[in-house]
Short mmCIF file of C-alpha atoms and ligand atoms in Angstrom, two decimals:
data_model
loop_
_atom_site.label_atom_id
_atom_site.label_comp_id
_atom_site.label_asym_id
_atom_site.label_seq_id
_atom_site.Cartn_x
_atom_site.Cartn_y
_atom_site.Cartn_z
CA MET A 838 -27.89 3.66 30.10
CA SER A 839 -26.64 1.84 27.20
CA LYS A 840 -28.95 -1.15 25.65
CA ILE A 841 -28.91 -4.26 26.38
CA ILE A 842 -28.77 -6.58 23.35
CA GLY A 843 -28.48 -9.96 24.87
CA ARG A 844 -27.14 -12.71 26.95
CA CYS A 845 -24.14 -15.13 27.38
CA VAL A 846 -25.19 -18.32 26.72
CA GLY A 847 -23.77 -22.02 26.97
CA GLU A 848 -19.49 -22.42 27.83
CA THR A 849 -17.79 -19.11 27.76
CA SER A 850 -13.60 -18.72 27.68
CA PRO A 851 -11.81 -15.56 28.58
CA ILE A 852 -11.49 -14.60 24.70
CA GLU A 853 -14.71 -15.58 23.43
CA VAL A 854 -18.15 -15.73 24.57
CA SER A 855 -21.26 -16.82 22.81
CA PHE A 856 -24.97 -15.04 23.54
CA VAL A 857 -28.36 -15.27 22.00
CA SER A 858 -30.22 -11.81 21.25
CA LYS A 859 -33.61 -10.65 20.05
CA GLU A 860 -32.57 -7.91 18.31
CA MET A 861 -30.15 -7.99 15.58
CA PRO A 862 -26.91 -6.17 16.36
CA LYS A 863 -23.83 -5.35 13.80
CA VAL A 864 -20.42 -7.56 13.03
CA GLY A 865 -18.03 -5.94 14.02
CA GLU A 866 -20.47 -3.40 16.88
CA TYR A 867 -18.26 -2.87 20.15
CA VAL A 868 -20.03 -4.52 23.64
CA SER A 869 -19.35 -4.29 26.62
CA LEU A 870 -19.90 -7.06 29.45
CA VAL A 871 -19.79 -6.25 33.06
CA TYR A 872 -19.02 -9.10 35.37
CA ASP A 873 -16.40 -10.35 38.24
CA GLU A 874 -16.30 -6.28 39.28
CA LYS A 875 -14.51 -5.66 35.89
CA ARG A 876 -15.75 -4.08 32.52
CA VAL A 877 -15.01 -5.71 29.72
CA LEU A 878 -15.04 -4.71 26.27
CA GLY A 879 -15.82 -7.31 23.43
CA MET A 880 -16.93 -6.98 19.52
CA ILE A 881 -19.55 -8.84 17.69
CA GLU A 882 -18.17 -11.37 15.44
CA SER A 883 -20.35 -13.32 13.94
CA LEU A 884 -24.08 -13.46 13.83
CA VAL A 885 -26.60 -16.23 12.73
CA ARG A 886 -30.43 -16.54 13.24
CA GLY A 887 -32.72 -19.05 13.80
CA SER A 888 -35.95 -20.63 14.75
CA VAL A 889 -36.21 -23.32 17.44
CA SER A 890 -39.58 -24.55 15.21
CA ILE A 891 -38.49 -24.03 11.58
CA ASN A 892 -35.77 -26.29 11.09
CA ASP A 893 -33.77 -27.84 8.09
CA ASP A 894 -36.28 -30.94 8.57
CA ILE A 895 -39.29 -28.91 7.34
CA TYR A 896 -39.56 -29.60 3.48
CA ASP A 897 -43.34 -28.07 3.06
CA PRO A 898 -43.63 -24.08 3.04
CA LYS A 899 -47.52 -24.65 4.27
CA ILE A 900 -46.11 -26.28 7.15
CA ILE A 901 -44.42 -23.43 8.01
CA GLU A 902 -46.69 -21.14 7.39
CA LYS A 903 -48.80 -23.51 10.08
CA ILE A 904 -46.35 -23.36 12.97
CA GLU A 905 -45.66 -19.39 12.21
CA GLU A 906 -50.25 -18.97 12.94
CA ILE A 907 -49.14 -21.39 16.17
CA GLU A 908 -45.81 -20.37 17.28
CA GLY A 909 -45.36 -16.30 15.99
CA ASP A 910 -42.41 -14.99 15.89
CA ASP A 911 -39.88 -17.83 17.68
CA HIS A 912 -36.64 -16.10 15.94
CA TYR A 913 -33.69 -15.92 17.76
CA ILE A 914 -30.21 -14.73 16.90
CA LYS A 915 -27.43 -16.15 18.05
CA GLY A 916 -23.47 -14.57 18.01
CA THR A 917 -20.16 -14.68 18.95
CA ILE A 918 -17.91 -12.28 20.92
CA ARG A 919 -14.20 -11.96 21.08
CA ILE A 920 -13.03 -10.39 24.09
CA LEU A 921 -10.56 -7.54 23.68
CA GLY A 922 -10.07 -6.63 27.09
CA ASP A 923 -10.36 -4.88 30.25
CA ILE A 924 -12.05 -1.37 29.80
CA ASP A 925 -10.13 -0.04 32.92
CA ASN A 926 -7.38 -2.38 32.85
CA ASP A 927 -5.53 -1.19 29.39
CA LEU A 928 -7.69 -3.79 27.79
CA ARG A 929 -5.92 -6.59 29.11
CA ILE A 930 -7.41 -9.98 28.51
CA PRO A 931 -9.24 -11.35 32.19
CA ARG A 932 -8.28 -14.21 33.58
CA THR A 933 -11.67 -15.21 34.11
CA PRO A 934 -14.45 -15.71 32.23
CA ALA A 935 -17.78 -14.20 31.61
CA PRO A 936 -20.56 -16.85 33.20
CA PRO A 937 -23.32 -17.57 31.14
CA GLY A 938 -26.34 -14.88 31.46
CA THR A 939 -24.21 -12.17 31.84
CA GLU A 940 -25.64 -9.12 29.83
CA VAL A 941 -24.06 -7.98 26.78
CA LYS A 942 -24.69 -4.27 25.93
CA VAL A 943 -23.77 -1.94 23.31
CA ALA A 944 -20.21 -0.58 24.38
CA ASP A 945 -20.30 3.47 25.65
CA SER A 946 -19.47 5.53 23.17
CA ASN A 947 -17.82 7.46 25.32
CA VAL A 948 -15.61 4.56 26.52
CA LEU A 949 -14.89 3.83 22.77
CA LYS A 950 -13.48 7.52 22.28
CA THR A 951 -11.54 7.37 24.94
CA ILE A 952 -9.63 3.74 23.38
CA PHE A 953 -9.55 5.63 19.59
CA GLU A 954 -8.09 8.91 20.72
CA ILE A 955 -4.28 9.11 20.61
CA GLU A 956 -2.59 11.86 22.07
CA ASP A 957 0.37 13.34 20.44
CA THR A 958 0.72 10.77 17.95
CA GLY A 959 -2.56 9.88 17.19
CA LEU A 960 -3.52 10.10 13.42
CA LYS A 961 -7.26 10.74 12.49
CA LEU A 962 -8.42 7.67 9.54
CA GLY A 963 -12.24 7.89 9.62
CA ASN A 964 -15.13 6.92 12.37
CA LEU A 965 -16.58 3.51 13.18
CA ILE A 966 -18.74 2.25 10.78
CA THR A 967 -20.94 1.28 13.62
CA GLN A 968 -20.44 4.08 16.02
CA GLU A 969 -20.48 7.14 13.78
CA GLU A 970 -20.11 9.43 16.45
CA VAL A 971 -16.59 7.60 17.18
CA GLU A 972 -13.43 9.06 15.87
CA VAL A 973 -10.76 6.49 14.99
CA GLN A 974 -7.66 7.76 15.44
CA VAL A 975 -4.18 5.23 15.07
CA ASP A 976 -0.93 5.43 16.58
CA ILE A 977 1.82 7.26 13.95
CA ASP A 978 5.06 6.04 15.62
CA LYS A 979 3.38 2.24 15.48
CA MET A 980 2.14 2.76 11.84
CA VAL A 981 5.31 3.95 10.79
CA THR A 982 7.90 1.57 12.48
CA ARG A 983 5.97 -1.49 11.70
CA HIS A 984 4.98 -1.03 8.48
CA LEU A 985 1.01 -0.83 6.50
CA ALA A 986 -0.12 -2.70 3.99
CA ILE A 987 -3.12 -1.58 2.13
CA LEU A 988 -5.30 -3.91 0.43
CA ALA A 989 -8.05 -3.92 -1.68
CA MET A 990 -10.00 -3.86 -4.57
CA THR A 991 -9.77 -2.01 -7.15
CA GLY A 992 -11.71 1.45 -7.02
CA ALA A 993 -12.15 0.32 -3.14
CA GLY A 994 -10.72 3.36 -2.22
CA LYS A 995 -6.74 2.55 -1.28
CA SER A 996 -5.42 5.84 -2.93
CA ASN A 997 -8.04 8.01 -0.84
CA THR A 998 -6.49 6.43 2.55
CA VAL A 999 -2.67 7.00 1.10
CA ALA A 1000 -3.70 10.28 0.83
CA VAL A 1001 -5.73 10.81 4.60
CA ILE A 1002 -2.75 9.31 5.76
CA THR A 1003 -0.21 11.47 4.09
CA ASP A 1004 -1.99 14.36 4.98
CA GLY A 1005 -2.11 12.98 8.39
CA LEU A 1006 1.36 12.69 8.54
CA LEU A 1007 2.44 15.86 7.24
CA ASN A 1008 0.11 16.96 9.94
CA VAL A 1009 3.14 15.80 12.03
CA ASN A 1010 6.16 16.75 10.23
CA GLY A 1011 5.90 13.61 8.53
CA SER A 1012 8.39 13.23 5.51
CA ILE A 1013 6.90 10.62 2.99
CA LEU A 1014 8.54 9.36 0.08
CA PHE A 1015 6.06 8.07 -2.88
CA PHE A 1016 6.73 5.80 -5.57
CA ASP A 1017 4.30 7.10 -7.94
CA MET A 1018 2.83 4.26 -10.26
CA HIS A 1019 0.42 6.18 -12.05
CA SER A 1020 0.76 9.77 -11.91
CA GLU A 1021 -1.51 10.22 -9.24
CA TYR A 1022 0.22 12.03 -6.31
CA VAL A 1023 2.56 14.35 -8.22
CA ASN A 1024 -0.02 16.56 -8.78
CA ALA A 1025 -1.88 15.81 -5.20
CA GLU A 1026 -2.60 19.40 -3.08
CA PHE A 1027 -2.68 18.15 0.94
CA SER A 1028 -3.74 20.76 3.32
CA ASN A 1029 -1.07 19.83 5.66
CA GLY A 1030 2.00 20.42 3.40
CA GLN A 1031 3.78 20.57 -0.02
CA VAL A 1032 4.33 18.18 -2.50
CA ASN A 1033 7.93 17.76 -3.97
CA LYS A 1034 8.84 16.29 -6.88
CA ILE A 1035 12.02 14.53 -7.19
CA ASN A 1036 12.66 13.71 -11.36
CA ALA A 1037 13.15 10.05 -11.46
CA LEU A 1038 16.99 10.38 -12.63
CA LEU A 1039 19.63 7.80 -11.95
CA ASN A 1040 23.23 8.67 -12.53
CA PRO A 1041 24.51 5.45 -13.93
CA GLN A 1042 28.01 5.70 -12.07
CA TYR A 1043 26.32 5.16 -9.05
CA LEU A 1044 24.19 2.41 -10.02
CA SER A 1045 25.83 -1.19 -8.82
CA PHE A 1046 26.93 -3.40 -12.11
CA PHE A 1047 23.64 -5.84 -11.85
CA GLU A 1048 21.63 -3.09 -11.64
CA LEU A 1049 23.30 -1.63 -15.07
CA ALA A 1050 23.28 -4.87 -16.88
CA ARG A 1051 19.33 -5.49 -16.14
CA LEU A 1052 18.75 -2.39 -17.57
CA ALA A 1053 20.90 -3.07 -20.57
CA ASP A 1054 18.88 -6.38 -20.70
CA ILE A 1055 22.38 -8.46 -20.09
CA SER A 1056 20.31 -11.47 -18.41
CA ARG A 1057 22.66 -13.30 -15.47
CA LYS A 1058 22.37 -16.70 -17.54
CA ALA A 1059 24.19 -14.90 -20.16
CA TYR A 1060 27.37 -15.02 -18.82
CA VAL A 1061 29.79 -14.45 -21.42
CA GLN A 1062 27.83 -11.41 -22.45
CA GLU A 1063 27.90 -10.54 -18.51
CA ARG A 1064 31.55 -11.50 -18.12
CA TYR A 1065 32.75 -8.84 -21.14
CA PHE A 1066 30.08 -6.12 -20.08
CA ARG A 1067 32.15 -6.38 -16.23
CA MET A 1068 35.67 -6.29 -17.49
CA ALA A 1069 34.04 -2.89 -19.91
CA TYR A 1070 32.15 -1.32 -16.82
CA LYS A 1071 35.42 -1.97 -14.32
CA GLU A 1072 37.87 -0.55 -15.92
CA THR A 1073 35.41 3.02 -17.18
CA MET A 1074 35.01 3.12 -13.52
CA GLU A 1075 38.27 3.02 -12.95
CA SER A 1076 39.30 5.33 -15.40
CA LEU A 1077 36.67 7.65 -13.79
CA GLN A 1078 37.75 7.69 -10.48
CA LYS A 1079 41.41 7.96 -11.43
CA GLY A 1080 40.14 11.38 -13.22
CA PHE A 1081 41.31 9.90 -16.67
CA ILE A 1082 37.54 10.37 -18.05
CA ASN A 1083 34.96 12.77 -17.08
CA SER A 1084 31.59 11.73 -16.00
CA ASN A 1085 29.91 12.78 -19.53
CA GLU A 1086 32.03 9.91 -20.79
CA PHE A 1087 31.08 7.13 -18.90
CA PHE A 1088 29.12 5.57 -22.15
CA ILE A 1089 31.67 6.76 -24.81
CA ASP A 1090 33.92 5.34 -22.45
CA ILE A 1091 32.72 1.32 -21.58
CA LYS A 1092 31.48 1.76 -25.62
CA LYS A 1093 35.14 2.11 -26.88
CA ARG A 1094 36.26 -0.55 -24.57
CA LEU A 1095 33.99 -3.15 -25.57
CA SER A 1096 35.06 -2.17 -29.23
CA ASP A 1097 38.52 -1.98 -28.47
CA LEU A 1098 37.81 -5.83 -27.29
CA LEU A 1099 36.37 -6.43 -31.02
CA GLU A 1100 40.10 -5.37 -32.81
CA ASN A 1101 41.63 -7.64 -30.34
CA GLU A 1102 42.48 -10.71 -32.12
CA SER A 1103 42.73 -12.79 -28.57
CA TYR A 1104 38.74 -12.54 -28.54
CA LYS A 1105 37.71 -13.15 -32.30
CA ASP A 1106 35.96 -16.31 -31.24
CA ASP A 1107 33.59 -14.08 -28.88
CA LYS A 1108 33.03 -11.36 -31.59
CA LYS A 1109 29.28 -11.84 -31.62
CA ARG A 1110 28.82 -11.59 -28.13
CA ILE A 1111 30.78 -8.60 -27.80
CA THR A 1112 28.90 -7.11 -30.69
CA ALA A 1113 25.88 -7.91 -28.70
CA VAL A 1114 27.29 -6.65 -25.38
CA LEU A 1115 27.71 -3.19 -27.53
CA ASN A 1116 24.09 -3.43 -28.94
CA LYS A 1117 22.51 -3.33 -25.55
CA MET A 1118 24.46 -0.66 -24.56
CA ASN A 1119 23.46 1.37 -27.34
CA TYR A 1120 19.88 0.19 -26.17
CA LEU A 1121 20.45 0.77 -22.60
CA GLU A 1122 21.54 4.58 -23.85
CA ASP A 1123 18.19 5.06 -26.32
CA GLN A 1124 15.54 3.26 -24.07
CA TYR A 1125 16.74 5.14 -20.98
CA SER A 1126 17.62 7.99 -21.95
CA ASN A 1127 14.70 9.76 -20.40
CA ILE A 1128 15.95 8.49 -16.79
CA LEU A 1129 19.75 8.44 -17.29
CA ASP A 1130 21.95 11.23 -16.50
CA LEU A 1131 25.63 11.43 -15.90
CA ASN A 1132 25.68 14.20 -13.79
CA ALA A 1133 22.07 13.77 -11.92
CA PRO A 1134 23.30 14.13 -8.05
CA ASN A 1135 22.12 11.19 -5.18
CA LEU A 1136 18.37 11.56 -5.57
CA VAL A 1137 18.28 10.76 -1.54
CA ASN A 1138 19.37 14.29 -1.01
CA LYS A 1139 16.26 15.67 -2.44
CA ILE A 1140 13.47 14.03 0.34
CA LYS A 1141 12.51 16.73 2.26
CA ILE A 1142 10.98 16.69 5.86
CA ASN A 1143 7.34 17.72 6.13
CA SER A 1144 7.49 16.84 2.33
CA ALA A 1145 5.20 14.20 0.45
CA ASN A 1146 8.17 13.62 -1.97
CA VAL A 1147 6.82 12.20 -5.32
CA ILE A 1148 9.01 10.41 -7.49
CA ASP A 1149 7.12 9.85 -10.63
CA LEU A 1150 7.22 6.87 -12.41
CA GLY A 1151 4.38 6.81 -14.61
CA SER A 1152 5.96 7.11 -17.64
CA VAL A 1153 8.87 4.38 -16.82
CA ASP A 1154 8.50 1.06 -17.59
CA GLU A 1155 8.38 -2.15 -15.26
CA VAL A 1156 11.82 -2.62 -15.60
CA ALA A 1157 13.45 1.08 -15.02
CA SER A 1158 10.89 1.47 -11.94
CA ASP A 1159 12.07 -1.84 -10.26
CA ILE A 1160 15.63 -0.31 -10.94
CA ILE A 1161 14.73 2.82 -9.43
CA VAL A 1162 12.73 1.30 -6.55
CA SER A 1163 15.33 -0.50 -5.21
CA HIS A 1164 17.62 2.09 -5.96
CA ILE A 1165 16.27 4.86 -3.65
CA LEU A 1166 15.36 1.82 -1.20
CA LYS A 1167 18.74 0.60 -0.76
CA LYS A 1168 20.20 4.55 -0.72
CA VAL A 1169 17.43 5.16 2.05
CA LEU A 1170 18.37 2.25 4.53
CA SER A 1171 22.07 2.93 4.06
CA LYS A 1172 21.72 6.40 4.51
CA ARG A 1173 19.21 6.09 7.52
CA LYS A 1174 21.96 3.92 9.08
CA GLU A 1175 25.28 6.45 8.21
CA PHE A 1176 23.63 9.27 9.98
CA LEU A 1177 22.50 7.02 13.20
CA ARG A 1178 26.38 6.04 13.09
CA THR A 1179 28.07 8.96 12.32
CA GLY A 1180 25.09 12.38 11.94
CA GLN A 1181 25.80 12.25 8.77
CA GLY A 1182 23.22 10.96 5.79
CA LEU A 1183 19.64 10.90 6.32
CA SER A 1184 18.48 13.23 9.40
CA PHE A 1185 15.14 12.33 9.59
CA PRO A 1186 12.96 9.10 9.24
CA VAL A 1187 11.08 7.91 6.32
CA PHE A 1188 7.39 6.66 5.13
CA VAL A 1189 7.74 4.99 2.16
CA ILE A 1190 4.72 4.39 0.11
CA ILE A 1191 4.57 1.58 -2.75
CA GLU A 1192 1.81 1.37 -4.77
CA GLU A 1193 1.27 -1.92 -7.41
CA ALA A 1194 3.46 -3.27 -4.28
CA HIS A 1195 2.32 -6.99 -6.38
CA ILE A 1196 4.49 -5.64 -9.30
CA LEU A 1197 7.46 -4.28 -7.62
CA ALA A 1198 7.62 -7.34 -5.27
CA PRO A 1199 5.64 -10.48 -7.00
CA LYS A 1200 5.04 -13.56 -4.89
CA ASN A 1201 6.86 -16.24 -7.71
CA ARG A 1202 8.96 -13.59 -9.40
CA SER A 1203 12.88 -12.53 -8.32
CA THR A 1204 13.01 -8.16 -8.72
CA ASN A 1205 15.57 -6.01 -7.23
CA SER A 1206 12.79 -4.18 -5.22
CA LYS A 1207 11.46 -7.34 -3.53
CA ASN A 1208 14.85 -7.69 -1.90
CA TRP A 1209 14.61 -4.24 -0.54
CA ILE A 1210 11.28 -3.93 0.48
CA SER A 1211 11.67 -6.95 2.15
CA ARG A 1212 15.06 -5.98 4.02
CA ILE A 1213 13.60 -2.47 4.91
CA ALA A 1214 10.48 -4.54 6.27
CA ARG A 1215 12.79 -6.46 8.14
CA GLU A 1216 15.21 -3.92 9.45
CA GLY A 1217 13.77 -0.60 9.02
CA ARG A 1218 12.36 -0.11 11.91
CA LYS A 1219 15.54 0.30 14.00
CA PHE A 1220 16.71 2.93 11.55
CA GLY A 1221 13.34 5.11 10.82
CA VAL A 1222 12.20 3.46 7.66
CA GLY A 1223 8.71 2.88 7.32
CA LEU A 1224 7.02 1.08 4.55
CA CYS A 1225 3.27 1.19 3.33
CA ILE A 1226 2.90 -1.37 1.30
CA VAL A 1227 -0.57 -0.89 -1.32
CA SER A 1228 -2.29 -3.49 -3.64
CA GLN A 1229 -5.45 -4.46 -5.17
CA SER A 1230 -3.54 -8.13 -5.61
CA PRO A 1231 -2.80 -9.55 -2.66
CA LYS A 1232 -2.21 -12.93 -3.75
CA SER A 1233 0.10 -12.06 -6.09
CA LEU A 1234 2.16 -10.18 -3.35
CA ASP A 1235 5.30 -11.57 -1.93
CA PRO A 1236 4.11 -13.44 1.44
CA ASP A 1237 7.54 -12.58 3.03
CA SER A 1238 6.83 -8.83 2.82
CA LEU A 1239 3.26 -9.00 3.62
CA SER A 1240 3.73 -10.49 6.61
CA GLN A 1241 6.36 -7.94 7.78
CA ALA A 1242 3.90 -5.37 8.02
CA ASN A 1243 2.61 -5.42 11.52
CA ASN A 1244 -0.35 -3.26 10.42
CA MET A 1245 -3.57 -4.07 7.68
CA ILE A 1246 -6.12 -1.71 6.95
CA ILE A 1247 -8.20 -3.85 4.50
CA LEU A 1248 -10.76 -2.63 2.43
CA ARG A 1249 -13.66 -4.24 0.07
CA LEU A 1250 -11.75 -7.29 -0.86
CA VAL A 1251 -13.85 -10.12 -2.78
CA GLU A 1252 -11.84 -12.52 -4.67
CA PRO A 1253 -11.29 -15.47 -1.98
CA THR A 1254 -7.94 -16.13 -2.75
CA ASP A 1255 -7.29 -12.51 -1.94
CA GLN A 1256 -8.85 -12.67 1.25
CA ARG A 1257 -6.77 -16.02 2.25
CA HIS A 1258 -3.87 -14.40 2.02
CA VAL A 1259 -4.48 -11.90 3.73
CA GLN A 1260 -5.58 -13.92 6.33
CA THR A 1261 -2.71 -16.27 6.46
CA ALA A 1262 -0.62 -13.03 6.89
CA SER A 1263 -2.33 -11.39 9.48
CA GLU A 1264 -3.13 -13.45 12.40
CA SER A 1265 -5.25 -11.49 13.99
CA LEU A 1266 -7.92 -11.45 10.99
CA SER A 1267 -10.51 -13.73 12.42
CA GLU A 1268 -12.47 -15.78 9.59
CA ASP A 1269 -15.22 -13.61 9.90
CA LEU A 1270 -13.69 -10.72 9.70
CA VAL A 1271 -12.77 -11.91 6.51
CA GLU A 1272 -15.98 -12.40 5.57
CA GLN A 1273 -17.23 -9.04 5.91
CA LEU A 1274 -14.65 -8.25 3.41
CA PRO A 1275 -16.59 -8.41 -0.06
CA SER A 1276 -19.63 -6.76 2.23
CA LEU A 1277 -17.51 -3.30 2.94
CA ASN A 1278 -18.49 -0.31 1.33
CA ILE A 1279 -16.15 2.07 -0.68
CA GLY A 1280 -14.08 3.49 1.83
CA GLU A 1281 -15.03 1.05 4.76
CA ALA A 1282 -12.24 -0.40 5.71
CA VAL A 1283 -11.14 -3.27 8.35
CA VAL A 1284 -8.29 -1.92 10.71
CA LEU A 1285 -5.57 -4.27 12.52
CA GLY A 1286 -2.67 -4.26 14.13
CA LEU A 1287 0.11 -2.75 16.13
CA MET A 1288 -1.05 1.03 15.53
CA THR A 1289 -4.89 0.51 16.75
CA LYS A 1290 -5.84 -1.06 20.20
CA ILE A 1291 -8.23 -3.12 19.15
CA PRO A 1292 -9.64 -4.26 15.52
CA THR A 1293 -11.90 -2.28 14.20
CA LEU A 1294 -14.28 -1.57 11.35
CA VAL A 1295 -13.72 2.14 9.91
CA LYS A 1296 -15.28 4.39 7.55
CA ILE A 1297 -11.94 6.03 6.55
CA ASP A 1298 -12.38 9.65 6.04
CA GLU A 1299 -13.06 11.34 2.11
CA PHE A 1300 -9.67 12.90 1.20
CA ARG A 1301 -10.75 16.65 0.98
CA GLY A 1302 -7.72 17.81 -0.48
CA LYS A 1303 -6.88 17.18 -4.67
CA LEU A 1304 -5.72 13.86 -6.13
CA SER A 1305 -5.57 12.83 -9.43
CA GLY A 1306 -6.77 8.87 -10.66
CA ARG A 1307 -9.92 9.57 -9.12
CA ASP A 1308 -13.27 8.19 -10.61
CA LEU A 1309 -13.87 9.93 -13.68
CA LYS A 1310 -17.37 11.39 -14.52
CA ILE A 1311 -17.65 9.93 -18.21
CA VAL A 1312 -20.74 11.71 -19.07
CA GLU A 1313 -19.35 15.12 -17.93
CA GLU A 1314 -16.21 14.09 -19.83
CA TRP A 1315 -18.18 14.00 -22.76
CA LYS A 1316 -20.21 17.06 -22.63
CA LYS A 1317 -16.85 19.28 -21.93
CA SER A 1318 -15.39 17.54 -24.50
CA VAL A 1319 -18.52 18.63 -26.83
CA GLU A 1320 -18.62 21.67 -25.55
CA GLU A 1321 -15.36 22.92 -26.27
CA LYS A 1322 -15.66 21.66 -29.88
CA LYS A 1323 -18.97 24.23 -30.26
CA LYS A 1324 -16.86 26.94 -28.68
CA LYS A 1325 -14.12 26.63 -30.54
CA LEU A 1326 -15.42 26.18 -34.30
CA GLU A 1327 -18.00 29.31 -32.80
CA THR A 1328 -14.53 31.49 -32.57
CA GLN A 1329 -13.24 30.14 -36.00
CA ARG A 1330 -16.32 31.52 -37.48
CA GLU A 1331 -16.46 34.35 -35.72
CA GLU A 1332 -12.78 35.00 -36.89
CA PHE A 1333 -13.91 33.94 -40.60
CA ARG A 1334 -16.56 36.45 -40.45
CA GLU A 1335 -14.97 39.40 -39.47
CA LEU A 1336 -12.22 39.29 -42.58
CA GLY A 1337 -15.44 39.23 -44.18
CA GLY A 1338 -16.14 35.60 -44.58
CA ASP A 1339 -19.40 34.35 -45.99
CA TYR A 1340 -20.19 31.54 -43.30
N1 ATP B 2862 -13.40 6.70 2.06
C1 ATP B 2862 -14.14 7.55 1.20
N2 ATP B 2862 -15.26 8.37 1.22
C2 ATP B 2862 -15.62 8.32 -0.16
N3 ATP B 2862 -15.31 8.21 -1.10
C3 ATP B 2862 -14.54 7.46 -1.23
C4 ATP B 2862 -13.64 7.06 -0.35
N4 ATP B 2862 -12.49 6.20 -0.65
C5 ATP B 2862 -12.72 6.36 -2.14
N5 ATP B 2862 -13.32 7.21 -2.08
C6 ATP B 2862 -14.18 7.00 -4.05
O1 ATP B 2862 -13.70 6.12 -4.28
C7 ATP B 2862 -13.26 6.23 -5.89
C8 ATP B 2862 -12.00 5.12 -5.85
O2 ATP B 2862 -10.90 5.40 -4.67
P1 ATP B 2862 -9.44 5.26 -4.57
O3 ATP B 2862 -9.07 5.70 -5.72
O4 ATP B 2862 -8.62 5.22 -3.42
O5 ATP B 2862 -9.62 3.57 -4.90
P2 ATP B 2862 -8.61 2.67 -5.27
O6 ATP B 2862 -8.07 1.25 -4.22
O7 ATP B 2862 -7.12 3.30 -4.95
O8 ATP B 2862 -8.45 2.62 -6.62
P3 ATP B 2862 -7.35 1.38 -7.43
O9 ATP B 2862 -6.92 0.09 -7.72
O10 ATP B 2862 -7.87 1.78 -9.26
O11 ATP B 2862 -6.16 2.55 -7.80
C9 ATP B 2862 -12.41 7.55 -5.66
O12 ATP B 2862 -13.54 8.22 -6.84
C10 ATP B 2862 -12.92 8.62 -4.57
O13 ATP B 2862 -13.51 9.42 -4.19
MG1 MG B 2863 -5.37 3.61 -6.42
#
């Protein structure tokens, strides 16, 4: 028999009831109510504690002492329960409200286990915070097709969550594509699949004119520079297509064409601007020699099934990351469309994970990636391209992309502006759950959206594999360094002594 924790009071509605209790339940705890021959599941959303006799109008602590002597413990606990649905009818919201007086019981963990258990397409995230014996699974199909946002302040457990999800997806042969901004995943080890490292090498010939112009730092406002660059670029591309030059001569040819313009009297008034474009070509080659390769194959062809495909952007600057991410997103989407249309292209669905999403898809700035992130957020569902955006600063994140994420895992989040943004983006995050966010511990999360039948508070599993970027044990690191230094010194002394030296 489950414990009775209170009774419904006042006016109730089919979606919300108030209750009073003598014992303190927990916010986020599941409860069940039996009425009108139905078993109804609910979640405790808010709680207050009060006293009938000790109210706000008392200004003297001595009076309170006196009241307590006379009245004893007259404290009460009041709260609200959000109705989640009929346990025996697919969690449909009942049409009738609970009658006042209805018993509120702690939900039976066996009932919860069946709700959180998903056959075939389930991924275990962790366990309920309030009832640890209940495992929480989410639906992979719904997570991938309807996108996911993982939001939390720094150090709260976002990367750990990403790793747990990745391992779960690898378990069902998943193909995951990481844009690894801090080289965190490139050396990771998962228990259910391999990391496939993909070098972030772009072939300039396959970049669009605007992508190249952005890398060359030719601003859209410098339209004269842009015009000359376009002239040279177009002619070079034509020569390449006709086979007059080979791919290794791509930049040489563009620069030659710009130099020819400089020699040409008809362009003498624009000499300075043409020279600027030439300089920018040199800058482009110098600055991005590490990511540009005239013989690089199409990166999308390197994405593997049953793998954590990692594109390491750890040593790449923000502009280049933006171009790489947008270029690959564009190609992934188009290759998936091609496959579904013609049978050629990318033959399996991909779940794309974007860490530091607020840098690539910022709120008040336009970036190349932002366009493609929001495009995949809108269209990806139909073509099997799922998106997971991860950010420690939801308030700086593009609200359009955020609101397209129909699933959310929100860990500890303290900043009120961040909380407000998350709440605006998610219809199902009530104010009371938002209030829980600052008090969550590391690894504890509110999980919402289509991938879970009911909103839930979860203690995410600790990822057991290898992952860089975890909190360093500083004192241990210092100790290790000193010991290594001592050992080195000792070996040197030993060698010196062996050579007959006097130490
Ligand atoms: N569910 C969990 N259980 C146990 N420990 C956890 C859990 N989640 C995170 N941790 C620990 O907390 C630390 C920080 O976690 P993590 O790197 O995932 O945070 P983050 O939100 O990604 O931080 P950042 O914003 O800096 O990227 C790690 O050392 C990790 O081991
Ligand atoms: Mg992280």
